[in-house]
Coordinates of C-alpha atoms and ligand atoms in Angstrom, one line a residue:
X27 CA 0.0 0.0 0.0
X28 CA 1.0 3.9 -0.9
X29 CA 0.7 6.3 1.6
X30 CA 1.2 10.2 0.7
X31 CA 2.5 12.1 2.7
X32 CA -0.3 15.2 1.3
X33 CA -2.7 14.3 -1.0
X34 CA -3.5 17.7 -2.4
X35 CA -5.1 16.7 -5.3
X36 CA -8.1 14.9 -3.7
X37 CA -8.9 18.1 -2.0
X38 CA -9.4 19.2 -6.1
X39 CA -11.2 16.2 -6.7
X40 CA -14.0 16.0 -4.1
X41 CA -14.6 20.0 -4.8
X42 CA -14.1 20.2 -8.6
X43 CA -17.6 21.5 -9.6
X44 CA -17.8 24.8 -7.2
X45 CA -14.2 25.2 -7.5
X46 CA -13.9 25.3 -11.1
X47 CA -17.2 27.5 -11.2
X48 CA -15.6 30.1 -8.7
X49 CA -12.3 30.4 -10.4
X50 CA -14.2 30.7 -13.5
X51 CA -16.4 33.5 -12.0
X52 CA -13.5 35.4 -10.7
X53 CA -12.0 34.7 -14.5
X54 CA -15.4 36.4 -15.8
X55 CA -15.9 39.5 -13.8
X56 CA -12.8 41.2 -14.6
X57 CA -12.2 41.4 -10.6
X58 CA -8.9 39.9 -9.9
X59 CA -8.0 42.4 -6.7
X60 CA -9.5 43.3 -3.8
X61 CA -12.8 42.1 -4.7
X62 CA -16.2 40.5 -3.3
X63 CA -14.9 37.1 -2.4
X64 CA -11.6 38.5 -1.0
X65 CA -13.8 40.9 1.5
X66 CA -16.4 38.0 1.9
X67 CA -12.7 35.8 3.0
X68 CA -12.2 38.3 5.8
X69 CA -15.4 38.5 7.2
X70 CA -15.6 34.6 7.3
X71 CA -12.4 33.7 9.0
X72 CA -12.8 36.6 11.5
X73 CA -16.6 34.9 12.1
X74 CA -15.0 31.5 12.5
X75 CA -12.5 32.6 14.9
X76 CA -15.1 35.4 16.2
X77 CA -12.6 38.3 15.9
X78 CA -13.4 42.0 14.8
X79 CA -11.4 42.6 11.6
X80 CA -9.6 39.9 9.1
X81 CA -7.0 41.7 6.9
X82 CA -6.3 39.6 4.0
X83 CA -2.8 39.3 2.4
X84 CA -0.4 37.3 0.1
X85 CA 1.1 34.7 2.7
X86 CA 1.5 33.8 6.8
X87 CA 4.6 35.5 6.5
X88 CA 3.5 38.3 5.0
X89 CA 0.7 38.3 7.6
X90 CA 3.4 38.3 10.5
X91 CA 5.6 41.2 9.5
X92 CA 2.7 43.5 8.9
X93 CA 1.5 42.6 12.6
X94 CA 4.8 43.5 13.4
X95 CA 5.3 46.9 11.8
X96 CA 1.8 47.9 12.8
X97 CA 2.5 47.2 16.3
X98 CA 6.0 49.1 15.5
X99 CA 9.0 46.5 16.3
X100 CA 12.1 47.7 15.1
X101 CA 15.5 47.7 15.8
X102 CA 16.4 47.6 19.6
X103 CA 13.4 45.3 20.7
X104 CA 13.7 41.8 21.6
X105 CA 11.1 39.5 20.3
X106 CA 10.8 36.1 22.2
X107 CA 9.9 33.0 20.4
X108 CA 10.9 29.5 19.9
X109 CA 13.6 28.0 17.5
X110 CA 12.0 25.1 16.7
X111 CA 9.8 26.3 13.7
X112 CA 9.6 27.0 10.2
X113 CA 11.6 29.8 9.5
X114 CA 9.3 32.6 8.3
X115 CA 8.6 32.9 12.5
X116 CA 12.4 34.6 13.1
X117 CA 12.8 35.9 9.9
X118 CA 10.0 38.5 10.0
X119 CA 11.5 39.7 13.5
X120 CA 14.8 40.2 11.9
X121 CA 13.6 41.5 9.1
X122 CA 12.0 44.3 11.5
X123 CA 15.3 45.4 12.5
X124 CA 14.9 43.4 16.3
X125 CA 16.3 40.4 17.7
X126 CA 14.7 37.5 18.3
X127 CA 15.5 35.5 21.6
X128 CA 15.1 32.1 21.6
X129 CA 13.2 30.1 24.2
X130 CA 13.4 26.5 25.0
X131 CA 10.3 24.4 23.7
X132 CA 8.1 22.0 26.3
X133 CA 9.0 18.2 24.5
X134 CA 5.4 17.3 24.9
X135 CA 3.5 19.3 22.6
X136 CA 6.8 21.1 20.8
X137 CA 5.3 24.5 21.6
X138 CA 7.3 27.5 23.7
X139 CA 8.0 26.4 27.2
X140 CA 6.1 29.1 29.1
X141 CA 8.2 28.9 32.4
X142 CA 11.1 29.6 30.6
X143 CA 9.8 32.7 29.3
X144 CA 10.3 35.2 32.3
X145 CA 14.2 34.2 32.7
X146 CA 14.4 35.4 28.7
X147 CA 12.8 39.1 29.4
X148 CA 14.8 42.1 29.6
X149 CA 14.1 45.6 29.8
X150 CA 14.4 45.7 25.4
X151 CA 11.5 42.9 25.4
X152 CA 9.0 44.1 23.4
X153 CA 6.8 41.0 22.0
X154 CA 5.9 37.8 23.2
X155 CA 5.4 35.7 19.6
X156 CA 3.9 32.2 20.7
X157 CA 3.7 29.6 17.9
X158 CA 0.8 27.0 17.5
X159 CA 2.7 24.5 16.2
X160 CA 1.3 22.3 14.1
X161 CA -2.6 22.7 14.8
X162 CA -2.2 22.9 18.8
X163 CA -2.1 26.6 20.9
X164 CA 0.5 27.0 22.6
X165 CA 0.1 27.7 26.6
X166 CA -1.7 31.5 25.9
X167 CA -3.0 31.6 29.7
X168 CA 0.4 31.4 30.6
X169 CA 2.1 33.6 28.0
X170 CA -1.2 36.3 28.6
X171 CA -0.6 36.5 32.1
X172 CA 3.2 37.2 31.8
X173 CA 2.5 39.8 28.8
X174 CA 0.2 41.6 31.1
X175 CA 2.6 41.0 34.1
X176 CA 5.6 42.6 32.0
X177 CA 3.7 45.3 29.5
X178 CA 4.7 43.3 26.6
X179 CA 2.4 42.8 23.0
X180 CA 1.6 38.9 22.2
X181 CA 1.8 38.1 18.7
X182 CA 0.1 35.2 17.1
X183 CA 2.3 32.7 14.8
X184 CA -1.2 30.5 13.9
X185 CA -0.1 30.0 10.4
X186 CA -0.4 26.0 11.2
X187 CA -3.4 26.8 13.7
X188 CA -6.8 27.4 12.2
X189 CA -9.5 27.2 14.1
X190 CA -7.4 25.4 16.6
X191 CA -9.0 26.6 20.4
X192 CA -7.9 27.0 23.8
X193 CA -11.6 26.7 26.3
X194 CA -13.3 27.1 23.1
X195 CA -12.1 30.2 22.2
X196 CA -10.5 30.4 18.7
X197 CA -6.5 31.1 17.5
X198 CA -6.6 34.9 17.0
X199 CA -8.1 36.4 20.5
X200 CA -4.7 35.7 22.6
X201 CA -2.6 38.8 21.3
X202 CA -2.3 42.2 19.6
X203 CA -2.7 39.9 16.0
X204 CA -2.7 36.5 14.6
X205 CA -0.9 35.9 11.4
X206 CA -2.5 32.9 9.9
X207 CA -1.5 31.2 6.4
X208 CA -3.0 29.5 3.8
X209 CA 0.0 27.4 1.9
X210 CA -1.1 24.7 0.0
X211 CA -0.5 21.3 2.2
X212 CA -2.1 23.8 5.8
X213 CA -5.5 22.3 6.4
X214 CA -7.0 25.3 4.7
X215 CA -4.9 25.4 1.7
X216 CA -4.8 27.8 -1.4
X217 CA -4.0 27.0 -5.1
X218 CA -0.7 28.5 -4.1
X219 CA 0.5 31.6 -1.6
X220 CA -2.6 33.3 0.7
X221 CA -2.3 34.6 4.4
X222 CA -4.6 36.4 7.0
X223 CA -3.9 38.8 9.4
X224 CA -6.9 38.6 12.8
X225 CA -6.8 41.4 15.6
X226 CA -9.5 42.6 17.8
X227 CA -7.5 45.7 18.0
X228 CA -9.1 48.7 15.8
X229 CA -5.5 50.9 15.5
X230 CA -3.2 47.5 14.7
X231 CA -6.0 46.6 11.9
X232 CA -6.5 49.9 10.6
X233 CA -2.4 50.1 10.4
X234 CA -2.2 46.4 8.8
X235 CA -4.9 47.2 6.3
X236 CA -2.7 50.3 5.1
X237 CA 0.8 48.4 5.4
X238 CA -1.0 45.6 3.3
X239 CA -1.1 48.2 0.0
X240 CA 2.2 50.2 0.5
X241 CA 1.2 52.2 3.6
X242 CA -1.8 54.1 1.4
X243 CA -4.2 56.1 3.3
X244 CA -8.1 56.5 3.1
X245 CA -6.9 58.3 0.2
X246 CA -5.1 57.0 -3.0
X247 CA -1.5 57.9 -3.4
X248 CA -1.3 59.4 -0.1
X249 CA 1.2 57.4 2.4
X250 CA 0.8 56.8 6.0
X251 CA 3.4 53.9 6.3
X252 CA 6.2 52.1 4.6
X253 CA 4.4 49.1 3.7
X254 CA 4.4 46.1 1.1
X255 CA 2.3 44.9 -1.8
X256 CA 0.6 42.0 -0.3
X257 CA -2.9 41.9 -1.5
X258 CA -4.4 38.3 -1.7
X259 CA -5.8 37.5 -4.8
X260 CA -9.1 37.7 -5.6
X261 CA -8.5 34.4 -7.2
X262 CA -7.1 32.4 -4.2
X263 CA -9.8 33.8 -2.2
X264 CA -12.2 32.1 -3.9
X265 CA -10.6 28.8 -4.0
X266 CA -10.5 29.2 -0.5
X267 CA -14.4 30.1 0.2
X268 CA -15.4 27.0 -1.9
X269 CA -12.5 24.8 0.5
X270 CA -13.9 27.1 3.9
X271 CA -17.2 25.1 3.7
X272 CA -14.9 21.6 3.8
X273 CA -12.7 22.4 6.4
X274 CA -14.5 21.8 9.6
X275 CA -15.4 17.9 8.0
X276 CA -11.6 18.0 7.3
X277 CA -10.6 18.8 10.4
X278 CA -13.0 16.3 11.8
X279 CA -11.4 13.3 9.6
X280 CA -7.8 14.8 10.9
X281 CA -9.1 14.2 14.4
X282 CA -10.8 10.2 13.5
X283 CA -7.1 9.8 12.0
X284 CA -5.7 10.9 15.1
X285 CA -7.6 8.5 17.6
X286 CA -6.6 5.6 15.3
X287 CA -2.6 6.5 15.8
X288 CA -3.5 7.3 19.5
X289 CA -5.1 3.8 20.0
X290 CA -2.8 2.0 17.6
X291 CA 0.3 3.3 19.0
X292 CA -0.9 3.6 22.9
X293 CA 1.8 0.6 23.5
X294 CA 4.6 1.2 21.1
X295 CA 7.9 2.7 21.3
X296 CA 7.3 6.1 20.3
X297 CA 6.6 9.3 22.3
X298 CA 2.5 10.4 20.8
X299 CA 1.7 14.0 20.7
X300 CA 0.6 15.4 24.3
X301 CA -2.7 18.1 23.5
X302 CA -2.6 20.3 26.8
X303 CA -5.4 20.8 29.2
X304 CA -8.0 23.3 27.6
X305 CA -7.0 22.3 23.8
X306 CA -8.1 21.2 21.1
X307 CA -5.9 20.1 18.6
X308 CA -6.8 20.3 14.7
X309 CA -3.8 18.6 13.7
X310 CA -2.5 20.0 10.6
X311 CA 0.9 17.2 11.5
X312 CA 0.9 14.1 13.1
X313 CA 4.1 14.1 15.4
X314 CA 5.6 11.7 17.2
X315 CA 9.2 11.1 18.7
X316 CA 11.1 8.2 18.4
X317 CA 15.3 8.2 19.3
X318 CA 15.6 6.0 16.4
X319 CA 13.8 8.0 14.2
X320 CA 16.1 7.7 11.1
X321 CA 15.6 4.0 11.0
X322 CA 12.1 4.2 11.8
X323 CA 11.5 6.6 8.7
X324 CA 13.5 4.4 6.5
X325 CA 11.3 1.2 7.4
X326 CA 8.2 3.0 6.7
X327 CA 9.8 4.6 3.7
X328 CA 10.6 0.9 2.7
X329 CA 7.0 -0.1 3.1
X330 CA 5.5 2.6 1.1
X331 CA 4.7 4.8 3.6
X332 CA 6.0 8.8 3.1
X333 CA 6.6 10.9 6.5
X334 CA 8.4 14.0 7.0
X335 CA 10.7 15.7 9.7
X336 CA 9.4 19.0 10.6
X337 CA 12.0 20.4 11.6
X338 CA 15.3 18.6 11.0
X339 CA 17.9 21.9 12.5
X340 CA 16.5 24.5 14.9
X341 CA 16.8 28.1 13.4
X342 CA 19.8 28.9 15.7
X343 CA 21.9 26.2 13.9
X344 CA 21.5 28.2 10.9
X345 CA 24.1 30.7 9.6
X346 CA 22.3 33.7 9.0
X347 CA 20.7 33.0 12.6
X348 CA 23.4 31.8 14.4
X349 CA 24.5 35.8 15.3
X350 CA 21.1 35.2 17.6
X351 CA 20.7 33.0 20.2
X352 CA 23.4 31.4 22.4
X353 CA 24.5 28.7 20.1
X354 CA 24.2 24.9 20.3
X355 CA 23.4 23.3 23.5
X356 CA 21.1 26.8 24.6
X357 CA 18.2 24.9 23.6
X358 CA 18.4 21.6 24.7
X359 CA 14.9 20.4 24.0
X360 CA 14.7 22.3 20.9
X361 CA 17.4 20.6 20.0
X362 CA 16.2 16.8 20.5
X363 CA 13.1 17.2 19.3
X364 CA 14.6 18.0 15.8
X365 CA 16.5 14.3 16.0
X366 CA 13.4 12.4 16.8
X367 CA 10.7 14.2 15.6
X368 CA 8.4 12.2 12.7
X369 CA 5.3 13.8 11.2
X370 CA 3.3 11.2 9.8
X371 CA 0.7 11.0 7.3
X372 CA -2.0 13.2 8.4
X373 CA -4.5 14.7 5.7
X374 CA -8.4 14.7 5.3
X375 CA -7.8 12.5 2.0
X376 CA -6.6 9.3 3.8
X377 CA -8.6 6.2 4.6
X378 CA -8.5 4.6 7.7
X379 CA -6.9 1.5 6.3
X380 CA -4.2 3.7 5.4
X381 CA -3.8 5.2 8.8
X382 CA -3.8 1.5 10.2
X383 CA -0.9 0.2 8.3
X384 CA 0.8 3.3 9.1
X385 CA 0.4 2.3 12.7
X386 CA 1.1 -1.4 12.4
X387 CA 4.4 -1.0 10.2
X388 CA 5.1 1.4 13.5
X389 CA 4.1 -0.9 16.0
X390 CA 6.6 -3.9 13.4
X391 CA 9.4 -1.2 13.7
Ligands
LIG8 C1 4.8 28.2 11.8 C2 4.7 29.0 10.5 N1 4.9 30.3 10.5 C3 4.8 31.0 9.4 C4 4.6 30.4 8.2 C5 4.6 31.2 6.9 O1 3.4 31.1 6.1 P1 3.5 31.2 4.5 O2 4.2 30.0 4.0 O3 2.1 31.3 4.1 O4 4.3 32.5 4.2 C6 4.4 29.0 8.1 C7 4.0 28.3 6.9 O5 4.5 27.9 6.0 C8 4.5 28.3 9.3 O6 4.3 27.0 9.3

């Protein structure tokens, strides 16, 4: 038996009538920017995740550094956040002109380690950035309380965390802004690069919304920031209003998926992915930790089966970051969990037959 690691084309598949029609209709109307779907987008999302204002843009990293210049980081803040991401999370801060300071992840759910956090403020600290990795919040009681204890803004990495809640209250509501991001394999993918900016805050949206289309004003050709071109297509936004109405049954198969590992795996030799007290976890990977990993990979590999190591080097191992951060060995559990972390087939597309001879070729292993 195969098993993809994505099966993006299936998402195609099961929606090729409407999504053919609303490409079509976007094709037709001679709107490719800024138009009705594209304003419908940002109504919806902010609805799901019932937050005031929904800026839309052209990626999640897009979406994080407009957060960040509306909320005005720049060179001499400290940013915390964790290492063990995709990159676009410490880019954007450096990008900004501050440094990012690296905080140890907890090994359970990979997510910032929020008793670290205090030891890593100083009086430059400017921004908390927490990130949900891979469809699970990371702890935002604890990272709130600390924020308000120490005056600092909490930014939301939830590229990977759509509709992902802590005590039922949606991604997006924990901070100053959520960047979210809607790359083809997240669970709410577009036909290429879309991203989403959420804040309930009425100056930081009215600030994105400008930085969004160079810094333009209420009035065209008239500047009130330095800002980016980073509309999202009118295109892409209706690909992803005709995949909005699927993902909540996606999510829902993600979660089935996930109880099969859970129970399949309850005995084996592999560490399963803890979801913390108040979460819910919309899985957009499947993670779990083995110290033979490498081999593990290779006999699943050899039996068909694709997975994927998310990450393989923390971003402080990296040259252009390795001026931040204290250098290998700072980050001990950031750095373990890149040698046994496995993410394993987890996509809407997948039948359960195929999630239980993922399992049993684990459980062989
Ligand atoms: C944790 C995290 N942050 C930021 C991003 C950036 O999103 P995008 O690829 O849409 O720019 C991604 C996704 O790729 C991500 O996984």
């Amino acid at each position: 038996m195969r098993v993809p690691f994505y099966d993006i084309k299936s998402q195609y598949d099961e929606l090729q009538q409407p999504l053919d029609e609303a490409v079509h209709a976007v094709l037709s109307s001679g709107s490719y920017s800024m138009g009705q779907n594209h304003n419908l987008f940002e109504q919806e999302l902010a609805a799901l995740h019932q937050v005031k204002h929904g800026i839309a843009v052209n990626s999640g990293t897009d979406a994080l550094r407009i957060i960040m210049d509306a909320a005005q980081i720049g060179r001499g803040d400290e940013v915390i956040t964790s290492a063990f991401t995709f990159v676009a999370s410490v880019e954007t801060i450096v990008q900004t002109g501050a440094t990012p300071v690296f905080v140890d992840i907890d090994p359970a759910t990979f997510n910032i380690d929020p008793k670290l956090i205090e030891a890593a403020i100083t009086p430059r600290t400017k921004a908390i950035q927490p990130i949900h990795l891979f469809g699970q919040l990371a702890d935002v009681a604890a990272i709130g309380s600390l924020a308000e204890k120490h005056g600092l803004s909490v930014i939301e990495d939830a590229a990977q965390a759509i509709s992902s809640t802590y005590q039922c209250v949606p991604s997006g509501n924990f901070g100053i802004g959520a960047a979210f991001s809607f790359y083809i394999t997240k669970n709410l993918g577009a036909a290429g690069d879309a991203g989403l900016i959420l804040t309930n805050d009425d100056e930081i949206a009215a600030a994105c919304r400008s930085i969004r289309v160079h810094g333009m004003g209420r009035e065209r050709y008239y500047y009130d920031h330095i800002g980016y071109t980073s509309r999202m297509d009118e295109i892409q936004a209706a690909i992803l209003r005709v995949k909005l109405t699927k993902l909540q049954e996606w999510n829902q198969r993600r979660a089935e998926f996930a109880d099969i590992y859970r129970e399949r795996l309850a005995n084996a030799a592999v560490m399963l992915p803890k979801v913390s007290s108040g979460n819910n976890h919309t899985y957009h990977q499947f993670s779990i930790r083995s110290e033979r990993r490498d081999a593990l990979q290779a006999h699943l590999k050899d039996r068909g089966i694709d997975s994927m190591i998310y990450y393989p080097v923390p971003i402080h191992f990296h040259e252009p970051y390795r001026g931040f951060g204290s250098g290998p060995g700072s980050l001990p559990e950031t750095e373990k969990a890149a040698k046994e972390i496995l993410n394993l087939p987890m996509h809407p597309h997948l039948s359960s037959e195929q999630v239980e001879y993922v399992a049993s070729a684990i459980v062989e292993f």
